Amino acid sequence: MVQWACGMRPGEACRIRRSEIDQSGTVWLWSPGKHKTANRRKLLVKAIPELAQPHLERWFSDDADYVFRHDQSTRIARQREMDRPSTRKTKVFPSEAKRVAARKAERAN
């Protein structure tokens, strides 16, 4: 949601640091220390609108440098993957079931 609302590339969203966000106005401004046009002395500033701010605040932590931490996102993705079969509305095709079983067997080895 943050990436979509701010018009960021995935890599930019992953590099957000709380210390680089100016939260003084109603629209927050994020200015990364390093970016691809920094060598041309260009300044990159991305606006974080009010729509994205609550989604970003959920990830704020005092002990982390980056807002989106890999360990948290991996945990959330695994939980979503575990919940997916219980909320499925269409039947599982045999080819898909075979692929999932092969993937599970590969992980077990």
N, CA, C and O atoms as CSV, one atom per row, in Angstrom:
chain,resi,resn,atom,element,x,y,z
A,1,MET,N,N,0.829,-1.189,0.000
A,1,MET,CA,C,0.000,0.000,0.000
A,1,MET,C,C,0.877,1.258,0.000
A,1,MET,O,O,0.590,2.223,-0.709
A,2,VAL,N,N,1.925,1.238,0.784
A,2,VAL,CA,C,2.839,2.387,0.857
A,2,VAL,C,C,3.496,2.614,-0.498
A,2,VAL,O,O,3.581,3.742,-0.983
A,3,GLN,N,N,3.952,1.537,-1.090
A,3,GLN,CA,C,4.613,1.630,-2.393
A,3,GLN,C,C,3.662,2.202,-3.441
A,3,GLN,O,O,4.048,3.075,-4.219
A,4,TRP,N,N,2.444,1.723,-3.467
A,4,TRP,CA,C,1.450,2.186,-4.439
A,4,TRP,C,C,1.092,3.649,-4.214
A,4,TRP,O,O,1.076,4.436,-5.160
A,5,ALA,N,N,0.806,4.019,-2.969
A,5,ALA,CA,C,0.364,5.383,-2.662
A,5,ALA,C,C,1.456,6.423,-2.906
A,5,ALA,O,O,1.160,7.576,-3.217
A,6,CYS,N,N,2.714,6.015,-2.765
A,6,CYS,CA,C,3.829,6.953,-2.913
A,6,CYS,C,C,4.463,6.917,-4.295
A,6,CYS,O,O,5.309,7.754,-4.609
A,7,GLY,N,N,4.067,5.963,-5.119
A,7,GLY,CA,C,4.663,5.841,-6.444
A,7,GLY,C,C,6.113,5.429,-6.385
A,7,GLY,O,O,6.944,5.946,-7.132
A,8,MET,N,N,6.422,4.497,-5.498
A,8,MET,CA,C,7.803,4.047,-5.309
A,8,MET,C,C,8.057,2.745,-6.062
A,8,MET,O,O,7.140,1.967,-6.326
A,9,ARG,N,N,9.298,2.537,-6.391
A,9,ARG,CA,C,9.740,1.245,-6.896
A,9,ARG,C,C,9.888,0.321,-5.687
A,9,ARG,O,O,10.061,0.800,-4.566
A,10,PRO,N,N,9.822,-1.007,-5.901
A,10,PRO,CA,C,9.952,-1.922,-4.758
A,10,PRO,C,C,11.244,-1.724,-3.971
A,10,PRO,O,O,11.239,-1.783,-2.741
A,11,GLY,N,N,12.341,-1.491,-4.670
A,11,GLY,CA,C,13.620,-1.285,-3.992
A,11,GLY,C,C,13.632,-0.035,-3.135
A,11,GLY,O,O,14.251,-0.005,-2.072
A,12,GLU,N,N,12.944,1.000,-3.604
A,12,GLU,CA,C,12.868,2.239,-2.814
A,12,GLU,C,C,12.081,2.003,-1.538
A,12,GLU,O,O,12.480,2.456,-0.465
A,13,ALA,N,N,10.971,1.299,-1.649
A,13,ALA,CA,C,10.144,1.031,-0.473
A,13,ALA,C,C,10.908,0.208,0.566
A,13,ALA,O,O,10.746,0.418,1.768
A,14,CYS,N,N,11.731,-0.718,0.107
A,14,CYS,CA,C,12.506,-1.556,1.029
A,14,CYS,C,C,13.610,-0.778,1.739
A,14,CYS,O,O,14.065,-1.196,2.804
A,15,ARG,N,N,14.048,0.338,1.174
A,15,ARG,CA,C,15.157,1.109,1.755
A,15,ARG,C,C,14.699,2.257,2.655
A,15,ARG,O,O,15.530,3.052,3.094
A,16,ILE,N,N,13.428,2.362,2.936
A,16,ILE,CA,C,12.950,3.467,3.781
A,16,ILE,C,C,13.503,3.307,5.193
A,16,ILE,O,O,13.396,2.247,5.809
A,17,ARG,N,N,14.091,4.383,5.681
A,17,ARG,CA,C,14.544,4.447,7.076
A,17,ARG,C,C,13.710,5.507,7.781
A,17,ARG,O,O,13.388,6.547,7.208
A,18,ARG,N,N,13.371,5.228,9.016
A,18,ARG,CA,C,12.549,6.171,9.772
A,18,ARG,C,C,13.260,7.516,9.955
A,18,ARG,O,O,12.619,8.566,9.984
A,19,SER,N,N,14.575,7.472,10.078
A,19,SER,CA,C,15.342,8.700,10.286
A,19,SER,C,C,15.344,9.596,9.041
A,19,SER,O,O,15.649,10.784,9.146
A,20,GLU,N,N,15.015,9.056,7.882
A,20,GLU,CA,C,15.007,9.828,6.645
A,20,GLU,C,C,13.634,10.402,6.311
A,20,GLU,O,O,13.471,11.044,5.273
A,21,ILE,N,N,12.639,10.180,7.180
A,21,ILE,CA,C,11.279,10.668,6.942
A,21,ILE,C,C,11.049,11.947,7.733
A,21,ILE,O,O,11.239,11.975,8.949
A,22,ASP,N,N,10.638,13.007,7.039
A,22,ASP,CA,C,10.276,14.274,7.681
A,22,ASP,C,C,8.777,14.223,7.969
A,22,ASP,O,O,7.961,14.307,7.051
A,23,GLN,N,N,8.418,14.085,9.245
A,23,GLN,CA,C,7.021,13.935,9.653
A,23,GLN,C,C,6.415,15.238,10.157
A,23,GLN,O,O,5.411,15.211,10.869
A,24,SER,N,N,6.996,16.366,9.807
A,24,SER,CA,C,6.532,17.643,10.354
A,24,SER,C,C,5.221,18.131,9.752
A,24,SER,O,O,4.477,18.842,10.427
A,25,GLY,N,N,4.913,17.777,8.511
A,25,GLY,CA,C,3.690,18.256,7.864
A,25,GLY,C,C,2.635,17.173,7.784
A,25,GLY,O,O,2.830,16.057,8.266
A,26,THR,N,N,1.508,17.519,7.166
A,26,THR,CA,C,0.448,16.522,6.991
A,26,THR,C,C,0.865,15.482,5.957
A,26,THR,O,O,0.492,14.313,6.058
A,27,VAL,N,N,1.633,15.906,4.971
A,27,VAL,CA,C,2.228,14.979,4.010
A,27,VAL,C,C,3.686,14.811,4.400
A,27,VAL,O,O,4.447,15.779,4.424
A,28,TRP,N,N,4.072,13.572,4.708
A,28,TRP,CA,C,5.443,13.312,5.097
A,28,TRP,C,C,6.323,13.296,3.859
A,28,TRP,O,O,5.863,12.996,2.758
A,29,LEU,N,N,7.598,13.623,4.053
A,29,LEU,CA,C,8.559,13.623,2.956
A,29,LEU,C,C,9.695,12.675,3.281
A,29,LEU,O,O,10.280,12.734,4.363
A,30,TRP,N,N,10.001,11.804,2.342
A,30,TRP,CA,C,11.094,10.846,2.511
A,30,TRP,C,C,12.187,11.188,1.519
A,30,TRP,O,O,11.952,11.246,0.312
A,31,SER,N,N,13.369,11.412,2.030
A,31,SER,CA,C,14.520,11.736,1.200
A,31,SER,C,C,15.652,10.771,1.553
A,31,SER,O,O,16.294,10.929,2.592
A,32,PRO,N,N,15.905,9.765,0.694
A,32,PRO,CA,C,16.943,8.778,1.018
A,32,PRO,C,C,18.344,9.354,0.904
A,32,PRO,O,O,18.594,10.263,0.113
A,33,GLY,N,N,19.239,8.821,1.692
A,33,GLY,CA,C,20.629,9.262,1.636
A,33,GLY,C,C,21.311,8.844,0.350
A,33,GLY,O,O,22.092,9.607,-0.218
A,34,LYS,N,N,21.020,7.628,-0.117
A,34,LYS,CA,C,21.608,7.122,-1.358
A,34,LYS,C,C,20.489,6.789,-2.336
A,34,LYS,O,O,19.480,6.190,-1.963
A,35,HIS,N,N,20.676,7.179,-3.574
A,35,HIS,CA,C,19.746,6.810,-4.634
A,35,HIS,C,C,20.474,6.873,-5.957
A,35,HIS,O,O,21.613,7.338,-6.019
A,36,LYS,N,N,19.826,6.406,-7.030
A,36,LYS,CA,C,20.561,6.193,-8.274
A,36,LYS,C,C,21.022,7.455,-8.985
A,36,LYS,O,O,21.943,7.377,-9.798
A,37,THR,N,N,20.432,8.609,-8.723
A,37,THR,CA,C,20.888,9.845,-9.375
A,37,THR,C,C,21.636,10.769,-8.420
A,37,THR,O,O,21.822,11.949,-8.717
A,38,ALA,N,N,22.060,10.245,-7.289
A,38,ALA,CA,C,22.793,11.062,-6.313
A,38,ALA,C,C,24.128,11.533,-6.877
A,38,ALA,O,O,24.596,12.620,-6.538
A,39,ASN,N,N,24.747,10.718,-7.740
A,39,ASN,CA,C,26.033,11.120,-8.309
A,39,ASN,C,C,25.893,12.304,-9.265
A,39,ASN,O,O,26.885,12.961,-9.581
A,40,ARG,N,N,24.685,12.580,-9.723
A,40,ARG,CA,C,24.425,13.747,-10.579
A,40,ARG,C,C,23.949,14.949,-9.766
A,40,ARG,O,O,23.485,15.950,-10.312
A,41,ARG,N,N,24.077,14.822,-8.473
A,41,ARG,CA,C,23.665,15.864,-7.522
A,41,ARG,C,C,22.178,16.202,-7.626
A,41,ARG,O,O,21.771,17.356,-7.494
A,42,LYS,N,N,21.385,15.164,-7.866
A,42,LYS,CA,C,19.932,15.311,-7.902
A,42,LYS,C,C,19.383,14.910,-6.540
A,42,LYS,O,O,19.885,13.978,-5.911
A,43,LEU,N,N,18.375,15.598,-6.099
A,43,LEU,CA,C,17.740,15.310,-4.826
A,43,LEU,C,C,16.476,14.500,-5.079
A,43,LEU,O,O,15.652,14.876,-5.912
A,44,LEU,N,N,16.325,13.410,-4.376
A,44,LEU,CA,C,15.129,12.584,-4.491
A,44,LEU,C,C,14.288,12.782,-3.243
A,44,LEU,O,O,14.754,12.555,-2.126
A,45,VAL,N,N,13.060,13.202,-3.437
A,45,VAL,CA,C,12.126,13.373,-2.327
A,45,VAL,C,C,10.810,12.733,-2.740
A,45,VAL,O,O,10.248,13.076,-3.780
A,46,LYS,N,N,10.321,11.809,-1.933
A,46,LYS,CA,C,9.046,11.143,-2.193
A,46,LYS,C,C,8.049,11.579,-1.132
A,46,LYS,O,O,8.352,11.574,0.062
A,47,ALA,N,N,6.862,11.954,-1.577
A,47,ALA,CA,C,5.800,12.343,-0.656
A,47,ALA,C,C,5.095,11.090,-0.147
A,47,ALA,O,O,4.807,10.169,-0.910
A,48,ILE,N,N,4.826,11.072,1.150
A,48,ILE,CA,C,4.065,9.980,1.755
A,48,ILE,C,C,2.733,10.575,2.196
A,48,ILE,O,O,2.663,11.220,3.242
A,49,PRO,N,N,1.671,10.367,1.409
A,49,PRO,CA,C,0.382,10.988,1.719
A,49,PRO,C,C,-0.268,10.381,2.957
A,49,PRO,O,O,0.158,9.339,3.455
A,50,GLU,N,N,-1.290,11.045,3.435
A,50,GLU,CA,C,-1.985,10.599,4.646
A,50,GLU,C,C,-2.558,9.196,4.486
A,50,GLU,O,O,-2.687,8.463,5.467
A,51,LEU,N,N,-2.898,8.822,3.271
A,51,LEU,CA,C,-3.432,7.492,2.993
A,51,LEU,C,C,-2.430,6.398,3.347
A,51,LEU,O,O,-2.825,5.336,3.829
A,52,ALA,N,N,-1.146,6.639,3.117
A,52,ALA,CA,C,-0.102,5.629,3.342
A,52,ALA,C,C,0.496,5.683,4.742
A,52,ALA,O,O,1.119,4.714,5.178
A,53,GLN,N,N,0.324,6.775,5.445
A,53,GLN,CA,C,0.983,6.946,6.744
A,53,GLN,C,C,0.613,5.888,7.781
A,53,GLN,O,O,1.509,5.377,8.454
A,54,PRO,N,N,-0.675,5.530,7.944
A,54,PRO,CA,C,-0.975,4.477,8.937
A,54,PRO,C,C,-0.344,3.136,8.590
A,54,PRO,O,O,0.063,2.393,9.482
A,55,HIS,N,N,-0.259,2.822,7.300
A,55,HIS,CA,C,0.352,1.565,6.871
A,55,HIS,C,C,1.847,1.573,7.175
A,55,HIS,O,O,2.421,0.541,7.521
A,56,LEU,N,N,2.469,2.727,7.046
A,56,LEU,CA,C,3.896,2.849,7.319
A,56,LEU,C,C,4.162,2.831,8.830
A,56,LEU,O,O,5.134,2.226,9.280
A,57,GLU,N,N,3.314,3.483,9.600
A,57,GLU,CA,C,3.501,3.548,11.051
A,57,GLU,C,C,3.428,2.174,11.706
A,57,GLU,O,O,4.061,1.936,12.735
A,58,ARG,N,N,2.656,1.271,11.107
A,58,ARG,CA,C,2.551,-0.084,11.658
A,58,ARG,C,C,3.908,-0.760,11.736
A,58,ARG,O,O,4.134,-1.611,12.597
A,59,TRP,N,N,4.803,-0.389,10.849
A,59,TRP,CA,C,6.104,-1.038,10.763
A,59,TRP,C,C,7.187,-0.309,11.553
A,59,TRP,O,O,8.309,-0.807,11.650
A,60,PHE,N,N,6.879,0.860,12.123
A,60,PHE,CA,C,7.883,1.605,12.882
A,60,PHE,C,C,8.290,0.811,14.118
A,60,PHE,O,O,7.451,0.234,14.810
A,61,SER,N,N,9.585,0.795,14.377
A,61,SER,CA,C,10.128,0.107,15.535
A,61,SER,C,C,11.316,0.919,16.047
A,61,SER,O,O,12.047,1.519,15.259
A,62,ASP,N,N,11.505,0.936,17.349
A,62,ASP,CA,C,12.609,1.702,17.924
A,62,ASP,C,C,13.966,1.034,17.702
A,62,ASP,O,O,14.991,1.711,17.625
A,63,ASP,N,N,13.966,-0.285,17.599
A,63,ASP,CA,C,15.240,-0.995,17.514
A,63,ASP,C,C,15.716,-1.254,16.084
A,63,ASP,O,O,16.828,-1.747,15.893
A,64,ALA,N,N,14.897,-0.933,15.074
A,64,ALA,CA,C,15.274,-1.234,13.690
A,64,ALA,C,C,15.684,0.015,12.934
A,64,ALA,O,O,15.106,1.086,13.119
A,65,ASP,N,N,16.688,-0.133,12.082
A,65,ASP,CA,C,17.148,0.969,11.254
A,65,ASP,C,C,16.190,1.176,10.079
A,65,ASP,O,O,15.764,2.298,9.809
A,66,TYR,N,N,15.857,0.084,9.385
A,66,TYR,CA,C,14.943,0.159,8.254
A,66,TYR,C,C,13.508,-0.063,8.721
A,66,TYR,O,O,13.272,-0.810,9.670
A,67,VAL,N,N,12.560,0.574,8.065
A,67,VAL,CA,C,11.159,0.437,8.458
A,67,VAL,C,C,10.659,-0.966,8.148
A,67,VAL,O,O,10.093,-1.629,9.017
A,68,PHE,N,N,10.861,-1.423,6.916
A,68,PHE,CA,C,10.419,-2.756,6.519
A,68,PHE,C,C,11.568,-3.728,6.737
A,68,PHE,O,O,12.536,-3.749,5.978
A,69,ARG,N,N,11.444,-4.533,7.789
A,69,ARG,CA,C,12.500,-5.482,8.120
A,69,ARG,C,C,12.214,-6.828,7.477
A,69,ARG,O,O,11.065,-7.263,7.410
A,70,HIS,N,N,13.249,-7.474,7.013
A,70,HIS,CA,C,13.116,-8.743,6.314
A,70,HIS,C,C,12.485,-9.819,7.195
A,70,HIS,O,O,11.642,-10.582,6.725
A,71,ASP,N,N,12.881,-9.889,8.462
A,71,ASP,CA,C,12.360,-10.939,9.334
A,71,ASP,C,C,10.858,-10.807,9.549
A,71,ASP,O,O,10.154,-11.815,9.612
A,72,GLN,N,N,10.358,-9.583,9.664
A,72,GLN,CA,C,8.922,-9.374,9.837
A,72,GLN,C,C,8.158,-9.702,8.562
A,72,GLN,O,O,7.129,-10.377,8.610
A,73,SER,N,N,8.653,-9.231,7.424
A,73,SER,CA,C,7.935,-9.471,6.181
A,73,SER,C,C,7.915,-10.952,5.832
A,73,SER,O,O,6.930,-11.432,5.272
A,74,THR,N,N,8.976,-11.688,6.149
A,74,THR,CA,C,9.007,-13.124,5.903
A,74,THR,C,C,7.981,-13.829,6.775
A,74,THR,O,O,7.288,-14.736,6.315
A,75,ARG,N,N,7.883,-13.414,8.032
A,75,ARG,CA,C,6.910,-14.019,8.941
A,75,ARG,C,C,5.489,-13.778,8.452
A,75,ARG,O,O,4.665,-14.692,8.477
A,76,ILE,N,N,5.195,-12.570,8.012
A,76,ILE,CA,C,3.860,-12.233,7.528
A,76,ILE,C,C,3.540,-13.009,6.253
A,76,ILE,O,O,2.418,-13.490,6.090
A,77,ALA,N,N,4.499,-13.134,5.357
A,77,ALA,CA,C,4.279,-13.883,4.115
A,77,ALA,C,C,4.021,-15.356,4.405
A,77,ALA,O,O,3.152,-15.967,3.781
A,78,ARG,N,N,4.764,-15.931,5.342
A,78,ARG,CA,C,4.543,-17.338,5.697
A,78,ARG,C,C,3.161,-17.528,6.306
A,78,ARG,O,O,2.478,-18.506,5.999
A,79,GLN,N,N,2.744,-16.608,7.162
A,79,GLN,CA,C,1.418,-16.716,7.771
A,79,GLN,C,C,0.332,-16.624,6.708
A,79,GLN,O,O,-0.644,-17.373,6.754
A,80,ARG,N,N,0.491,-15.714,5.751
A,80,ARG,CA,C,-0.472,-15.564,4.660
A,80,ARG,C,C,-0.531,-16.841,3.823
A,80,ARG,O,O,-1.604,-17.263,3.392
A,81,GLU,N,N,0.633,-17.449,3.598
A,81,GLU,CA,C,0.703,-18.691,2.822
A,81,GLU,C,C,0.015,-19.837,3.552
A,81,GLU,O,O,-0.616,-20.687,2.924
A,82,MET,N,N,0.136,-19.861,4.879
A,82,MET,CA,C,-0.518,-20.915,5.656
A,82,MET,C,C,-2.028,-20.726,5.694
A,82,MET,O,O,-2.772,-21.706,5.723
A,83,ASP,N,N,-2.489,-19.479,5.696
A,83,ASP,CA,C,-3.920,-19.203,5.757
A,83,ASP,C,C,-4.616,-19.374,4.412
A,83,ASP,O,O,-5.836,-19.529,4.361
A,84,ARG,N,N,-3.857,-19.347,3.335
A,84,ARG,CA,C,-4.442,-19.360,1.994
A,84,ARG,C,C,-5.343,-20.569,1.719
A,84,ARG,O,O,-6.440,-20.373,1.198
A,85,PRO,N,N,-4.942,-21.818,2.040
A,85,PRO,CA,C,-5.832,-22.945,1.720
A,85,PRO,C,C,-7.185,-22.886,2.427
A,85,PRO,O,O,-8.189,-23.325,1.866
A,86,SER,N,N,-7.229,-22.363,3.622
A,86,SER,CA,C,-8.490,-22.314,4.363
A,86,SER,C,C,-9.460,-21.278,3.816
A,86,SER,O,O,-10.666,-21.387,4.034
A,87,THR,N,N,-8.955,-20.284,3.113
A,87,THR,CA,C,-9.829,-19.239,2.577
A,87,THR,C,C,-10.068,-19.392,1.074
A,87,THR,O,O,-10.682,-18.526,0.451
A,88,ARG,N,N,-9.587,-20.485,0.497
A,88,ARG,CA,C,-9.707,-20.711,-0.940
A,88,ARG,C,C,-11.162,-20.919,-1.331
A,88,ARG,O,O,-11.912,-21.576,-0.609
A,89,LYS,N,N,-11.572,-20.356,-2.484
A,89,LYS,CA,C,-12.953,-20.470,-2.947
A,89,LYS,C,C,-13.097,-21.390,-4.158
A,89,LYS,O,O,-14.205,-21.827,-4.470
A,90,THR,N,N,-12.003,-21.687,-4.836
A,90,THR,CA,C,-12.053,-22.587,-5.982
A,90,THR,C,C,-11.364,-23.894,-5.635
A,90,THR,O,O,-10.550,-23.955,-4.713
A,91,LYS,N,N,-11.701,-24.950,-6.389
A,91,LYS,CA,C,-11.095,-26.247,-6.089
A,91,LYS,C,C,-9.635,-26.274,-6.539
A,91,LYS,O,O,-9.236,-25.534,-7.438
A,92,VAL,N,N,-8.853,-27.132,-5.904
A,92,VAL,CA,C,-7.443,-27.288,-6.237
A,92,VAL,C,C,-7.347,-28.269,-7.401
A,92,VAL,O,O,-7.856,-29.387,-7.321
A,93,PHE,N,N,-6.700,-27.854,-8.469
A,93,PHE,CA,C,-6.514,-28.730,-9.612
A,93,PHE,C,C,-5.417,-29.745,-9.301
A,93,PHE,O,O,-4.495,-29.442,-8.545
A,94,PRO,N,N,-5.507,-30.949,-9.878
A,94,PRO,CA,C,-4.502,-31.985,-9.588
A,94,PRO,C,C,-3.067,-31.548,-9.889
A,94,PRO,O,O,-2.148,-31.895,-9.147
A,95,SER,N,N,-2.872,-30.801,-10.955
A,95,SER,CA,C,-1.515,-30.359,-11.289
A,95,SER,C,C,-0.959,-29.427,-10.221
A,95,SER,O,O,0.233,-29.464,-9.914
A,96,GLU,N,N,-1.819,-28.598,-9.661
A,96,GLU,CA,C,-1.377,-27.690,-8.606
A,96,GLU,C,C,-1.057,-28.464,-7.328
A,96,GLU,O,O,-0.060,-28.186,-6.661
A,97,ALA,N,N,-1.900,-29.429,-6.994
A,97,ALA,CA,C,-1.668,-30.245,-5.807
A,97,ALA,C,C,-0.350,-31.003,-5.933
A,97,ALA,O,O,0.387,-31.129,-4.955
A,98,LYS,N,N,-0.049,-31.509,-7.127
A,98,LYS,CA,C,1.202,-32.224,-7.374
A,98,LYS,C,C,2.405,-31.299,-7.209
A,98,LYS,O,O,3.419,-31.690,-6.629
A,99,ARG,N,N,2.291,-30.068,-7.721
A,99,ARG,CA,C,3.374,-29.097,-7.621
A,99,ARG,C,C,3.620,-28.703,-6.161
A,99,ARG,O,O,4.769,-28.576,-5.739
A,100,VAL,N,N,2.554,-28.512,-5.400
A,100,VAL,CA,C,2.684,-28.141,-3.991
A,100,VAL,C,C,3.328,-29.280,-3.203
A,100,VAL,O,O,4.185,-29.041,-2.352
A,101,ALA,N,N,2.919,-30.513,-3.483
A,101,ALA,CA,C,3.501,-31.662,-2.792
A,101,ALA,C,C,4.988,-31.794,-3.110
A,101,ALA,O,O,5.789,-32.106,-2.229
A,102,ALA,N,N,5.359,-31.554,-4.376
A,102,ALA,CA,C,6.765,-31.631,-4.753
A,102,ALA,C,C,7.576,-30.535,-4.065
A,102,ALA,O,O,8.710,-30.772,-3.650
A,103,ARG,N,N,7.004,-29.344,-3.941
A,103,ARG,CA,C,7.693,-28.225,-3.276
A,103,ARG,C,C,7.887,-28.532,-1.781
A,103,ARG,O,O,8.943,-28.242,-1.217
A,104,LYS,N,N,6.872,-29.114,-1.152
A,104,LYS,CA,C,6.996,-29.472,0.269
A,104,LYS,C,C,8.057,-30.539,0.471
A,104,LYS,O,O,8.831,-30.475,1.426
A,105,ALA,N,N,8.096,-31.535,-0.438
A,105,ALA,CA,C,9.089,-32.602,-0.329
A,105,ALA,C,C,10.500,-32.035,-0.527
A,105,ALA,O,O,11.450,-32.472,0.123
A,106,GLU,N,N,10.623,-31.068,-1.423
A,106,GLU,CA,C,11.925,-30.441,-1.680
A,106,GLU,C,C,12.405,-29.657,-0.454
A,106,GLU,O,O,13.592,-29.676,-0.128
A,107,ARG,N,N,11.487,-28.975,0.219
A,107,ARG,CA,C,11.841,-28.217,1.425
A,107,ARG,C,C,12.256,-29.133,2.554
A,107,ARG,O,O,13.122,-28.783,3.357
A,108,ALA,N,N,11.635,-30.325,2.624
A,108,ALA,CA,C,11.924,-31.268,3.713
A,108,ALA,C,C,13.330,-31.847,3.585
A,108,ALA,O,O,13.946,-32.236,4.578
A,109,ASN,N,N,13.824,-31.901,2.363
A,109,ASN,CA,C,15.168,-32.486,2.150
A,109,ASN,C,C,16.229,-31.525,2.472
A,109,ASN,O,O,17.411,-31.848,2.351
